[in-house]
Each structure stands twice: as structure tokens, then as C-alpha cells.
Short mmCIF file of C-alpha atoms in Angstrom, two decimals:
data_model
loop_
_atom_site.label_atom_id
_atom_site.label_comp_id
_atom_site.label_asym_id
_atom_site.label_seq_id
_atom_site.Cartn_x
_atom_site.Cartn_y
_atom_site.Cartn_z
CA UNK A 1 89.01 37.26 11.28
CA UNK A 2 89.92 34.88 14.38
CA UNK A 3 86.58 34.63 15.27
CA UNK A 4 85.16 33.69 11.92
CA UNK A 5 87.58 30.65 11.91
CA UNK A 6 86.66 29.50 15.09
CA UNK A 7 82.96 29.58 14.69
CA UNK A 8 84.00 27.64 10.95
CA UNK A 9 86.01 25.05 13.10
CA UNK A 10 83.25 24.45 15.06
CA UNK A 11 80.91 23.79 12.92
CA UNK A 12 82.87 21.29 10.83
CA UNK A 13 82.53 19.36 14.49
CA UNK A 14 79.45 19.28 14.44
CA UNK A 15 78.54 18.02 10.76
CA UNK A 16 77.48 14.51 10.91
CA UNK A 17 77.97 11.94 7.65
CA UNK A 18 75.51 8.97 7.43
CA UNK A 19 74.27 6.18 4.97
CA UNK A 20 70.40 5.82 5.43
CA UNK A 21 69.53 2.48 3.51
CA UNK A 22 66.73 1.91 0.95
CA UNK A 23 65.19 -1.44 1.06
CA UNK A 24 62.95 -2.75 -1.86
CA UNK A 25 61.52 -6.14 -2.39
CA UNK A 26 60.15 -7.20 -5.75
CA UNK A 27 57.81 -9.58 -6.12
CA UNK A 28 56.58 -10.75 -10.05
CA UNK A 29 53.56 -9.59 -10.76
CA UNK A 30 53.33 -12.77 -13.39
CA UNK A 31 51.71 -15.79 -11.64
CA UNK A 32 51.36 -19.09 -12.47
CA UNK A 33 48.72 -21.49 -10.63
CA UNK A 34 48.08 -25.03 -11.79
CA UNK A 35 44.39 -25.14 -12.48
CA UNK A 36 43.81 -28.96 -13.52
CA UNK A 37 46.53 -31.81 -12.66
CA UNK A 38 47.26 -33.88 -15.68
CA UNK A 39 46.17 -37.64 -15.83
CA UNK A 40 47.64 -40.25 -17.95
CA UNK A 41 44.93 -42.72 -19.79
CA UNK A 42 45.78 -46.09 -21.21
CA UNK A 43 43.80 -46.24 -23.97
CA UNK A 44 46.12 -49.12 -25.31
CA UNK A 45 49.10 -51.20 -23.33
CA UNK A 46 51.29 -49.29 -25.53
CA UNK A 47 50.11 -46.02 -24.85
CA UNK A 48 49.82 -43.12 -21.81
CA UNK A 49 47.73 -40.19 -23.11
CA UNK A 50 46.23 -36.90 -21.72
CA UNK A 51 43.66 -36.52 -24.46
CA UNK A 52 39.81 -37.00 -23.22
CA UNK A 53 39.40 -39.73 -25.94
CA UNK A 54 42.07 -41.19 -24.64
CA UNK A 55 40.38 -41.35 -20.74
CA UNK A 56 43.04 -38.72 -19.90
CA UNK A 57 42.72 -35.47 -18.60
CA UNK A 58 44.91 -32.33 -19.86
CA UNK A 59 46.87 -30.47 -17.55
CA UNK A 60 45.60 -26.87 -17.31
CA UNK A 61 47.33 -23.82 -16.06
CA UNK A 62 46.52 -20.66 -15.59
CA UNK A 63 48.77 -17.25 -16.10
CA UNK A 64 48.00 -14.27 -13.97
CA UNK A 65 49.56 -10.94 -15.45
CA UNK A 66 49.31 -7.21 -13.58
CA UNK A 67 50.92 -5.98 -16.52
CA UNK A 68 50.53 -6.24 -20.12
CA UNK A 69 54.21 -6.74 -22.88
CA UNK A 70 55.98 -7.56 -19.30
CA UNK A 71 56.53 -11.03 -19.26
CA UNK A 72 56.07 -14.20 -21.66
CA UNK A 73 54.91 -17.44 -21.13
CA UNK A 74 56.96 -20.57 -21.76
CA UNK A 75 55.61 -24.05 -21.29
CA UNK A 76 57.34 -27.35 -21.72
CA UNK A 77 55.37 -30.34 -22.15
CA UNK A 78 57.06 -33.75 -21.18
CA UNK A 79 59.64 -35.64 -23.07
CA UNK A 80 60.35 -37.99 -20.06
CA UNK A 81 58.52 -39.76 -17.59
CA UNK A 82 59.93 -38.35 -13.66
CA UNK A 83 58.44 -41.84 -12.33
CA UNK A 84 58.40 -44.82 -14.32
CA UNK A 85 59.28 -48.97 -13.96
CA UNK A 86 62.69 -49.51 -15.58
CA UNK A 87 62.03 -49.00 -19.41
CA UNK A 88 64.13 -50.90 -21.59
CA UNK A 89 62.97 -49.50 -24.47
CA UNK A 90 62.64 -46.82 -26.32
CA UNK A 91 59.33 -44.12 -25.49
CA UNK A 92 58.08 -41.53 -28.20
CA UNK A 93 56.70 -38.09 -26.93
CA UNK A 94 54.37 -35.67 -28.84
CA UNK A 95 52.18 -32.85 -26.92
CA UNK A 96 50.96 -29.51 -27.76
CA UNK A 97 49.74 -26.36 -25.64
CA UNK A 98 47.26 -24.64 -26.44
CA UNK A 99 44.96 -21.18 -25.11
CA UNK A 100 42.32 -22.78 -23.43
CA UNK A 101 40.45 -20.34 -21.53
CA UNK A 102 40.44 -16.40 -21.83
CA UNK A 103 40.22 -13.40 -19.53
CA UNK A 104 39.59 -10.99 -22.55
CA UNK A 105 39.16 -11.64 -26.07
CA UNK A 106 41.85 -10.80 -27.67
CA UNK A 107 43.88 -12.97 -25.64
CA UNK A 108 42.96 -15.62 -28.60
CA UNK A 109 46.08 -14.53 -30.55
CA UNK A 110 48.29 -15.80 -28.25
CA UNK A 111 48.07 -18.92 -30.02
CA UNK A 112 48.37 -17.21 -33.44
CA UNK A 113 51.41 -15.02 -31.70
CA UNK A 114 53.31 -18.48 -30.39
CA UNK A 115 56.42 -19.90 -31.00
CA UNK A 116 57.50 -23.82 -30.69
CA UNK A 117 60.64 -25.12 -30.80
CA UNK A 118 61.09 -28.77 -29.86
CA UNK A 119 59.22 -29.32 -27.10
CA UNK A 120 58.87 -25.68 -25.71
CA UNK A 121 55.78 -23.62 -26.09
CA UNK A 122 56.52 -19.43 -26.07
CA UNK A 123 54.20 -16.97 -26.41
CA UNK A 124 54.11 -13.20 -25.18
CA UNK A 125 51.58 -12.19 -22.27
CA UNK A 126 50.57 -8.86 -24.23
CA UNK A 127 47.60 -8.45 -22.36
CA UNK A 128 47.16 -7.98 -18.66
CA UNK A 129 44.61 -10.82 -17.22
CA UNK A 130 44.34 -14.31 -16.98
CA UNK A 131 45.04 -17.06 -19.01
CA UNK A 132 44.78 -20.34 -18.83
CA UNK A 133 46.49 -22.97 -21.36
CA UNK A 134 45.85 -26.46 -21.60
CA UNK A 135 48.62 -28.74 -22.13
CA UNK A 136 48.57 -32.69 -23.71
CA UNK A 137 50.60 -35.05 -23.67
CA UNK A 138 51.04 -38.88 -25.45
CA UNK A 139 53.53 -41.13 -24.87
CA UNK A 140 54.29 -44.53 -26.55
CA UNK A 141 56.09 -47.23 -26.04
CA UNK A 142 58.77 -48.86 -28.33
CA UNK A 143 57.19 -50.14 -31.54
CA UNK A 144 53.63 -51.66 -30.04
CA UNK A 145 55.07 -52.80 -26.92
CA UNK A 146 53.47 -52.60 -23.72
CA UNK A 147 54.49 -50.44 -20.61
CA UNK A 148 55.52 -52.30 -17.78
CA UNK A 149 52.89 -51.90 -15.29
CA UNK A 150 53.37 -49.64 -12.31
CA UNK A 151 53.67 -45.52 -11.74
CA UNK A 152 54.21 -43.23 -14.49
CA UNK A 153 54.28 -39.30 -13.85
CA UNK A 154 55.11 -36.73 -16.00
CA UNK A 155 56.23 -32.68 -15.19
CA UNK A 156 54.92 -29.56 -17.44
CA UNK A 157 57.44 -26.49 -16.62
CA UNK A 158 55.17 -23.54 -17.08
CA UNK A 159 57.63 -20.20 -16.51
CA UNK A 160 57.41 -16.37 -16.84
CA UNK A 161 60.34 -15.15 -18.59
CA UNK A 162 60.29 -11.75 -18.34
CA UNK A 163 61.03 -9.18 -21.24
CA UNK B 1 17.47 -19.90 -9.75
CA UNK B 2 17.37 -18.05 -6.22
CA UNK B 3 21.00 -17.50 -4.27
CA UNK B 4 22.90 -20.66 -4.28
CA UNK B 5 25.87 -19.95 -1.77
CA UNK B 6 26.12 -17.63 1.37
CA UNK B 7 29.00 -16.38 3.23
CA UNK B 8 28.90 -14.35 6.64
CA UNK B 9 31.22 -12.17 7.30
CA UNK B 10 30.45 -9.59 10.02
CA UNK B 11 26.80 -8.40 9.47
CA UNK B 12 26.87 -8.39 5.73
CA UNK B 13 26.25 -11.58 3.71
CA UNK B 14 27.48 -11.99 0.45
CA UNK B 15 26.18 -14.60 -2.14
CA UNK B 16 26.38 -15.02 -5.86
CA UNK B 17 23.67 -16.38 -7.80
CA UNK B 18 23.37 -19.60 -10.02
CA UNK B 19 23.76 -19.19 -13.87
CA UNK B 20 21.45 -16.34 -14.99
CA UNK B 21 21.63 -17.89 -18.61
CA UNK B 22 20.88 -21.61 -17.79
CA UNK B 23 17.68 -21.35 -19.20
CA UNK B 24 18.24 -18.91 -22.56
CA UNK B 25 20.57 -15.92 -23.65
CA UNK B 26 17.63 -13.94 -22.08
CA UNK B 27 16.97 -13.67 -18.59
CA UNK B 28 14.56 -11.62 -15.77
CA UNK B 29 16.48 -10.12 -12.74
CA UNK B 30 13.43 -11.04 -10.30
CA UNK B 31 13.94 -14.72 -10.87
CA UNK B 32 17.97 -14.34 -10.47
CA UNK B 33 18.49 -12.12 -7.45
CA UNK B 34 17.23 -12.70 -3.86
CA UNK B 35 14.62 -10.29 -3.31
CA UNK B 36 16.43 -8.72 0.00
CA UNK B 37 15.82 -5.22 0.49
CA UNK B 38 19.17 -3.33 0.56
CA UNK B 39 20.71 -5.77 -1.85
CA UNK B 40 23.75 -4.62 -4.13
CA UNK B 41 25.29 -6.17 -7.09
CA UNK B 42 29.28 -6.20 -6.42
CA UNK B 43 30.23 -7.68 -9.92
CA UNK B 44 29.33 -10.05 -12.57
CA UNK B 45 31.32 -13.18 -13.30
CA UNK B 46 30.79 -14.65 -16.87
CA UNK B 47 31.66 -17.52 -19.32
CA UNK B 48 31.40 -18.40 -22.72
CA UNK B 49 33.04 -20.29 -25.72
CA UNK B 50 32.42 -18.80 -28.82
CA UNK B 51 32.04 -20.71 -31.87
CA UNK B 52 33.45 -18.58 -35.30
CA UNK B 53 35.76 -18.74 -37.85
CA UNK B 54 38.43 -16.49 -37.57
CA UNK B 55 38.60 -13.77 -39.87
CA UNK B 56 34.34 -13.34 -39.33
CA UNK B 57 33.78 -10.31 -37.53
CA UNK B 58 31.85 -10.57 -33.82
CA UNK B 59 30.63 -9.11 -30.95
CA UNK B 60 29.31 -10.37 -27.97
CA UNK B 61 27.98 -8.28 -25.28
CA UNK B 62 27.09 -9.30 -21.86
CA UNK B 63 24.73 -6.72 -20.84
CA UNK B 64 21.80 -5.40 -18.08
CA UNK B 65 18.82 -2.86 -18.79
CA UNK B 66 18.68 -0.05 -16.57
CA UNK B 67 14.83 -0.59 -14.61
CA UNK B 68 14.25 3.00 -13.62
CA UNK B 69 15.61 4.78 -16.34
CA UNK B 70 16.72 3.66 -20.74
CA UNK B 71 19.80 2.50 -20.99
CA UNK B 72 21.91 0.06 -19.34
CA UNK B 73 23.04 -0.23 -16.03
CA UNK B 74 25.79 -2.78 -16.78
CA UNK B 75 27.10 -3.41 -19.99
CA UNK B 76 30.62 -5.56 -20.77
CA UNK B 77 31.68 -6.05 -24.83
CA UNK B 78 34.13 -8.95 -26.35
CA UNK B 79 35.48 -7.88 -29.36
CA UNK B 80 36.03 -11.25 -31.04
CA UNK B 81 36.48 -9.53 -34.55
CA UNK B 82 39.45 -11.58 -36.57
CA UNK B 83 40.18 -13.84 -33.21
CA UNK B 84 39.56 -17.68 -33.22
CA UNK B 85 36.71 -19.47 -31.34
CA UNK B 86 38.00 -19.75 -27.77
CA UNK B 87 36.14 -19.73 -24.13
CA UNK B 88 36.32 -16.43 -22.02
CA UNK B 89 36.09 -15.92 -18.38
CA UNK B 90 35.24 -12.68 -16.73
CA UNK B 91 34.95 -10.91 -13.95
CA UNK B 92 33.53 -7.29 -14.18
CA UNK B 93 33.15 -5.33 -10.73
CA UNK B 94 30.44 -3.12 -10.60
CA UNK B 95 30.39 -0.37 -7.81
CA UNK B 96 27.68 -2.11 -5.45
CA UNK B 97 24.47 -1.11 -7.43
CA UNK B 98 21.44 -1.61 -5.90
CA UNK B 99 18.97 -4.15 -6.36
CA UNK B 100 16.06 -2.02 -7.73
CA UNK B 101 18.31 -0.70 -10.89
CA UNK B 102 18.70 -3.95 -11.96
CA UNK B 103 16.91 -5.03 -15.19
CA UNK B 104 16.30 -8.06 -17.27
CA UNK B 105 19.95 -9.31 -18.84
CA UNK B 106 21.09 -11.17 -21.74
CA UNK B 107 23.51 -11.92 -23.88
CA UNK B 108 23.81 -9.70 -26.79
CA UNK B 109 26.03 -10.83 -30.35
CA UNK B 110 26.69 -8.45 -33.35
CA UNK B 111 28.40 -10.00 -36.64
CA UNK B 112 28.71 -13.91 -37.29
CA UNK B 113 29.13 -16.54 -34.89
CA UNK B 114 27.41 -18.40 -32.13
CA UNK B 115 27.78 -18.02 -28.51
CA UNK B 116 27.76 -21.55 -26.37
CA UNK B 117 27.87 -22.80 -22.58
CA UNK B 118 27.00 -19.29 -21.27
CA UNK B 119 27.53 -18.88 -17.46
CA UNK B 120 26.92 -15.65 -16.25
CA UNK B 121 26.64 -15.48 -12.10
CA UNK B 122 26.34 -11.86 -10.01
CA UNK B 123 27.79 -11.10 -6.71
CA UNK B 124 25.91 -9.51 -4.41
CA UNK B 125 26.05 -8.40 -0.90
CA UNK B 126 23.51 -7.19 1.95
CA UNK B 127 22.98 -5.85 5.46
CA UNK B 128 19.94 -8.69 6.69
CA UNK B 129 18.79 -5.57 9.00
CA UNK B 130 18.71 -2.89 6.19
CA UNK B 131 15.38 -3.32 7.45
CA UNK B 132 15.69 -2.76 11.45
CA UNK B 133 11.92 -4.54 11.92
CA UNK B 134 12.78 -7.06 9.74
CA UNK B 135 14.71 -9.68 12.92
CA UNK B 136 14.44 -8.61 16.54
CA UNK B 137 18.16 -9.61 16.55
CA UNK B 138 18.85 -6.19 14.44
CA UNK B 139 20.38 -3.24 16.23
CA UNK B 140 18.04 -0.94 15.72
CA UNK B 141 14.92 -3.22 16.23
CA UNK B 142 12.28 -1.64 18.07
CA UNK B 143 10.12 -4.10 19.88
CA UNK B 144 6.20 -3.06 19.27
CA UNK B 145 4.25 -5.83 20.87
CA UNK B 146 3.43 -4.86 24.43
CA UNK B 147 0.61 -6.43 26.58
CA UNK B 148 -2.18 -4.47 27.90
CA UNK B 149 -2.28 -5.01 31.59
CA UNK B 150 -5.70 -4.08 33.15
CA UNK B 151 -7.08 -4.50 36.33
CA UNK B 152 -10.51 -4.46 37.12
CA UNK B 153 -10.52 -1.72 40.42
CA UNK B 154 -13.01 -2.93 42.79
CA UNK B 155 -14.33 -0.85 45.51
CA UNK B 156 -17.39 -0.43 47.87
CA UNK B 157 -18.90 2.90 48.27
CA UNK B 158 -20.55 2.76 51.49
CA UNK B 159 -22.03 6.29 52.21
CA UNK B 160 -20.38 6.52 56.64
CA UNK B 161 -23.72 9.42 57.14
CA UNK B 162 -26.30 6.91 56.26
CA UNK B 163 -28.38 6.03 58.99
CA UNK B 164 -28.50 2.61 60.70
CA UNK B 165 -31.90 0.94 59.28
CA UNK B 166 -33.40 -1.86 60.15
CA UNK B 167 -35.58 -4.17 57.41
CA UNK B 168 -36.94 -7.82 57.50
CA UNK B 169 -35.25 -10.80 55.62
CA UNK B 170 -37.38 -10.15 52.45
CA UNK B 171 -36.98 -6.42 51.91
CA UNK B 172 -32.84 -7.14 53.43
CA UNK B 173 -32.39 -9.68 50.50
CA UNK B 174 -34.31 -8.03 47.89
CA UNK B 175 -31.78 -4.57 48.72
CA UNK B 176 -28.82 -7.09 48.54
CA UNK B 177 -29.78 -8.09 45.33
CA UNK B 178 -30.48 -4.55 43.92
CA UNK B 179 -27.07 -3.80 45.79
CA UNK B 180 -25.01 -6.74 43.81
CA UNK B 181 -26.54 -5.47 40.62
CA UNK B 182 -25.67 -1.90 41.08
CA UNK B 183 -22.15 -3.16 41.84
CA UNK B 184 -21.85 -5.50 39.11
CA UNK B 185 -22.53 -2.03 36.96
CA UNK B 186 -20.28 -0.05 38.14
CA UNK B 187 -17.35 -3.02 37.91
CA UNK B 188 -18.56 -3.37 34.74
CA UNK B 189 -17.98 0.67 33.75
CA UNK B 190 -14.99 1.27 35.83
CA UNK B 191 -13.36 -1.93 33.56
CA UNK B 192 -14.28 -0.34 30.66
CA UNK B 193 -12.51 2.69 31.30
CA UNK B 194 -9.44 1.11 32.55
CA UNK B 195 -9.27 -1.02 29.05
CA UNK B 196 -10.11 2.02 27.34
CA UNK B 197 -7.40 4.12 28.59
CA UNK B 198 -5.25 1.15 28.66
CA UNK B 199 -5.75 1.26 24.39
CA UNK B 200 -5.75 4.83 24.15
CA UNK B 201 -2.27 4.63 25.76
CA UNK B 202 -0.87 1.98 23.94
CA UNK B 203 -2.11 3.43 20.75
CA UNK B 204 0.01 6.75 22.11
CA UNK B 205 2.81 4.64 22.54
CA UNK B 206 2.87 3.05 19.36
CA UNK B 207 2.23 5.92 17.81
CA UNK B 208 5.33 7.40 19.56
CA UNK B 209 7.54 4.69 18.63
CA UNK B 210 6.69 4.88 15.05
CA UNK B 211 7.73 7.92 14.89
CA UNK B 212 10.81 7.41 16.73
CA UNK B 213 12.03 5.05 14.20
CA UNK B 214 11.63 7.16 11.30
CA UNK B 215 13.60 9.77 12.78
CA UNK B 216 16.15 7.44 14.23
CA UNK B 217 18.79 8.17 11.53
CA UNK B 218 18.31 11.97 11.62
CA UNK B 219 21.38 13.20 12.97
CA UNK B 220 20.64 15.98 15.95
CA UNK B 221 21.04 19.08 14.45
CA UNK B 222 20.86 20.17 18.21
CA UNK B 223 24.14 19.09 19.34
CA UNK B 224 26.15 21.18 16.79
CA UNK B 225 28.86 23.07 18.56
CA UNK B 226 28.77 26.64 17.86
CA UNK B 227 32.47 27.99 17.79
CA UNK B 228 32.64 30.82 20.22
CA UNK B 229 35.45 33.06 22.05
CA UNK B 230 36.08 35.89 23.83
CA UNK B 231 36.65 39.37 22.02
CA UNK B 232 39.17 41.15 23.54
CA UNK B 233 39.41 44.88 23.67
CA UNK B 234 41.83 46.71 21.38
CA UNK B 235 40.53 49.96 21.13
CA UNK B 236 42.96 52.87 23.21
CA UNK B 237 43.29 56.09 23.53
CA UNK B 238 46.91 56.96 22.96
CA UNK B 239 48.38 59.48 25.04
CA UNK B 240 48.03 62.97 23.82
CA UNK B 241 48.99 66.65 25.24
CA UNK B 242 45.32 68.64 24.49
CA UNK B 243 45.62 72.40 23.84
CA UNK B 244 43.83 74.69 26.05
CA UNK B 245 40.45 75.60 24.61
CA UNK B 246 40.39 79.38 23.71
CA UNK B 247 37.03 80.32 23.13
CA UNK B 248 36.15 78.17 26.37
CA UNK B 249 38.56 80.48 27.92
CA UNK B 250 37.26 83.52 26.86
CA UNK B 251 33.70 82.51 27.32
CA UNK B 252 34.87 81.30 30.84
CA UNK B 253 37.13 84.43 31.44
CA UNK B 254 33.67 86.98 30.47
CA UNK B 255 31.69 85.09 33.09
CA UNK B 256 34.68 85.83 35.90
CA UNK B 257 34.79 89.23 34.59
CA UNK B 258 30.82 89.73 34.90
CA UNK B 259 30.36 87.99 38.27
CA UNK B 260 33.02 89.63 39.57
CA UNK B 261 31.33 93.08 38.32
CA UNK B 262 28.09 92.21 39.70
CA UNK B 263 29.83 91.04 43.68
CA UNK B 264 31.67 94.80 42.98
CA UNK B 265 28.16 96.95 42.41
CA UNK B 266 27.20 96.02 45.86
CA UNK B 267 29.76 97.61 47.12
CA UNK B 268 29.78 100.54 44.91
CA UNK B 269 26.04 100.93 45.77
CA UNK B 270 26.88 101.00 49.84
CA UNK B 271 29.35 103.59 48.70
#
């Protein structure tokens, strides 16, 4: 019976206790790539506009998604300028996204699927693929009144949110 | 229509061809792909905006016949059915088909609608020496141009046992001439046999070499190891105590008895 308590007592000496880590990186498998930089025309002195009629160009950008019913997209289009002259008066916004271009077909119902609240564009990414949505954007000045001359830039947020 | 860009990257070259549909909805592989032997189709990029109301049903169908057998040998469906008019883009990998299965295309469309500003481009990708003879530069080029060197021997066969003769200036120069004719023959025959041995043997060569590079991707069914070893030997006898043999006994025993019987009867004769 002594000797079954040593060999016990030395094995609890022996027994060795250690944390082995587990490191994991996530990356989103939802990407976003601008596909066409957004210019301003000046049709009139009054007015900056995206719109081809216009002399604009629309801002396009394109969704990547590994997964489908993952993630949704949300895109903002401008209600400020992030450069400007100092405007002293007052400058009306309107835009609209849209689903330009399609990976797969049925991608067309994202448009039917959206929802729009002020100036916010949401619409789910149910199916894995690419995307691309085309955003415009008008703004005008006061009531008829000419923009100051000078630099005038505008930012579309374009985010994943996933589900 | 022929291959618009070209990338190297190691020895394979990749490309992708210009719109297959620039010209119609309808299109013949020949006039689309390079015709490089050992070419492969790696995928098929496409574009189109459809043009449909809504709720009409449609299909359109990107699609490839099959040129050595029915059927298709690439075939991609939209299913635009209840979906508004929008513009796709596509890419479709294909596992590296070869040229020769690839037949005339088009663009295919089931139900109502119309199909506009079609793009449709194929990747492809070669080895330039899929063909060895095709560039000296490729690995496996074998190098059949060869120049036939001949010489032209020229001797004088002066017979050492002929005796010492001697002829006036008439008869000396008409012999020289007869002599510079008979030698001009024979130059004449022994270069013909030199040229003619010369072809023969390049024609062996050739021959040779031909042959060596249709067998040059045969593996060398020669070299195959044979797996071998040693056998050992297992088989014993295990130790055993054998009983004496009775009937040897006895048959050994009767032989004592009569040999011993017959040494006896000489004695019992001198007796």
C-alpha cells in the first residue's frame, strides 16, 4: 500500500498543465471595389449632376459576395458636398441607386427586394456573385442661383452590413 | 477576330479572344480562336443587357456545339423569367477543353424578349511547342537539316611492276591524254559513290531521327525496378529421439546369425 502511494505521488510530479492558443483571423468575404468614379456635370450654373444627359458620369460600384443571405448592401448617395467654395445658400439633393450590372440573373430583384429610407439605399446580397450598382446624384443650388465657381466633390458610402 | 491580347507566363501563353458575337448572335469557332495546335479553352466571359418586360417569361442561353460528337460542349442558361431588363456579366470556367471540340456558338433565347450589346470573349491557353518541330527554341526540337559533306578522293594508281618504257613525244602525249581521261572516269565514279553513300546515310539518319521523336514520350518500360529479396530458410528439423527399427533389426540380426553360420561350417568341415 506504501508503494502504490509513492508511485501516485510521483506521478502527480510529473503531470504538466498548459494553455495552447487558437488563433483565427476573419476576413469578409463581402467586397466592395469602386468600378467607375463619379463626375459632376454642369448642365446649368445652378446645377451639378451625375446623369449622362447631364455630361456627368454615375458612380459605379461593384459588390463581391462568397456567400449568398450573408451580408446586405447599403449605399448612401450624397446629401453634402465634402469640397465646395463657401455656400451661402441653401443646396437641394436627390439621387437614386440602382442594379446596374449582373453576375447572374436573378440578381435583378435586388432592386425589386430594396429598401430606401432618406437617402440610404438597402438591399440583401441573396445571391453569391457580383454586383455592380450605379449610383446618381443632382444637386442644386438655392432657387436658380449659380454655384460659386471652384471644386465640388461628393462621397457615396457603399457598406456590407452583415446579417 | 483572331487573339487580341497575349500574356507569357512561363512557357504557356494565355490570350482571350475579341467579341465572338460582334458580328451576329451566331458565330464559327475557326474565325474566333487562334488556330494553335494544343490550344485549350479555360473559360468564357460574357455580356449582355436584356431588353423585357418583367413578368414575360425568358431564357437566354449562351451556348457551344460539340464538333466531334451532338450535343454541346459548353452550354451556360439565364433564367430571366419574371426579372426586369438588366445587363449580365459572366464568367464560366470550363476545364481547359481543347481546341478541336470546339464548335460554332451563339446565343440562344427561349420566351419573349430581346437580347442586346452581346460580348462574349474565351480564354484560352497553350504550350507554343505542343509541337516540338514547330520553333528550334522548343525543348524537344530535333534539328533535321544536316549538310552532306563529300569529298571527291583522288588517287593515282600507278601499277610499281610495270616496266620502264620508253615512247616518242607523239605516242607519250597521246598515252597522257588517254591517261587524263581514264582518270577523269574514275574521279568521276569514285564521287559518285561517295555522294551516294553520303545520301544513303543521311536518309538512315533521318530516318532514325524520325523515329526517335515519335517515341520520345514513351516512357522506358526497361528501367522498371523489379522488387526483389532474399528468401530466407525456415524449414527445420526439430529435434526428435527415433525408435530403433525392429524389422531392420531382425532382418540385420538373421544376416549376423547366417554369416556367422556360414564362417562356423568351415570349421565344422575341418572337424
Amino acid at each position: 500500500m506504501k508503494k502504490l502511494v509513492a508511485l501516485l505521488a510521483l506521478c502527480s510530479m510529473n503531470a504538466v498543465a498548459e494553455g495552447v492558443p487558437i488563433y483565427g483571423t476573419i476576413e469578409s468575404k463581402c467586397v466592395i471595389t469602386t468600378d467607375t468614379v463619379g463626375v459632376y456635370g454642369n448642365p446649368t450654373p445652378n446645377k451639378l449632376s451625375t446623369t449622362a444627359a447631364d455630361g456627368g458620369v454615375e458612380a459605379i460600384i461593384r459588390y463581391d459576395v462568397i456567400n449568398a443571405n450573408y451580408y446586405k448592401a447599403r449605399i448612401t448617395y450624397p446629401n453634402s458636398f465634402s469640397t465646395s467654395p463657401s455656400l451661402t445658400d441653401v443646396v437641394n439633393w436627390t439621387g437614386s441607386v440602382s442594379v446596374g450590372e449582373v453576375g447572374d440573373a436573378a440578381m435583378s430583384a435586388y432592386d425589386t427586394n430594396k429598401v430606401e429610407y432618406n437617402n440610404v439605399y438597402e438591399t440583401d446580397l441573396s445571391i453569391a456573385g457580383s454586383t455592380w450598382f450605379k449610383v446618381s446624384s443632382t444637386a442644386t443650388y438655392g432657387y436658380d442661383k449659380s454655384f460659386p465657381s471652384g471644386n465640388y466633390s461628393a462621397v457615396v458610402e457603399a457598406e456590407c452590413v452583415a446579417l | 477576330m483572331l487573339a487580341s491580347s497575349y500574356s507569357y507566363c512561363s512557357d504557356i501563353v494565355y490570350g482571350s479572344t475579341n467579341n465572338a458575337a460582334s458580328t451576329g448572335y451566331q458565330w464559327v469557332m475557326t474565325n474566333v480562336l487562334p488556330q494553335q495546335a494544343g490550344l485549350e479553352v479555360t473559360g468564357v466571359v460574357y455580356r449582355y443587357t436584356t431588353v423585357k418586360n418583367t413578368e414575360d417569361p425568358m431564357l437566354v442561353t449562351v451556348q457551344n456545339k460539340n464538333a466531334l460528337s451532338t450535343g454541346y460542349i459548353f452550354r451556360s442558361t439565364d433564367d430571366w423569367s419574371g426579372l426586369p431588363s438588366n445587363t449580365l456579366n459572366k464568367f464560366v470556367p470550363t476545364s481547359s477543353i481543347p481546341i478541336e471540340y470546339w464548335g460554332n456558338g451563339e446565343i440562344a433565347i427561349e420566351g419573349q424578349g430581346e437580347v442586346k450589346d452581346a460580348n462574349i470573349i474565351y480564354n484560352y491557353q497553350y504550350d507554343p511547342c505542343f509541337d516540338p518541330q514547330s520553333n528550334p527554341e522548343c525543348p524537344r526540337y530535333i534539328n533535321t537539316d544536316f549538310t552532306i559533306a563529300t569529298t571527291v578522293i583522288e588517287y593515282i594508281e600507278e601499277d610499281p611492276n610495270k616496266p620502264i618504257t620508253y615512247k616518242d613525244d607523239e605516242q607519250e602525249e597521246a598515252d597522257s591524254k588517254k591517261r587524263s581521261k581514264e582518270k577523269k572516269k574514275e574521279r568521276l565514279e569514285v564521287a559518285l559513290q561517295v555522294v551516294s553513300v553520303a545520301l544513303m546515310t543521311a536518309e538512315a539518319v533521318a530516318q532514325a531521327e524520325a523515329l526517335l521523336s515519335m517515341n520520345a514520350q514513351i516512357v522506358n518500360y526497361e528501367l522498371n525496378n523489379i522488387p526483389g529479396g532474399t528468401y530466407l530458410e525456415d524449414a527445420s528439423y526439430l529435434s526428435a529421439q527415433l525408435p530403433d527399427n525392429n524389422s531392420g533389426a531382425r532382418n540385420g540380426l538373421a544376416q549376423q546369425i547366417l554369416h556367422n553360420e556360414m564362417v562356423e561350417s568351415q570349421y565344422k568341415s575341418e572337424k
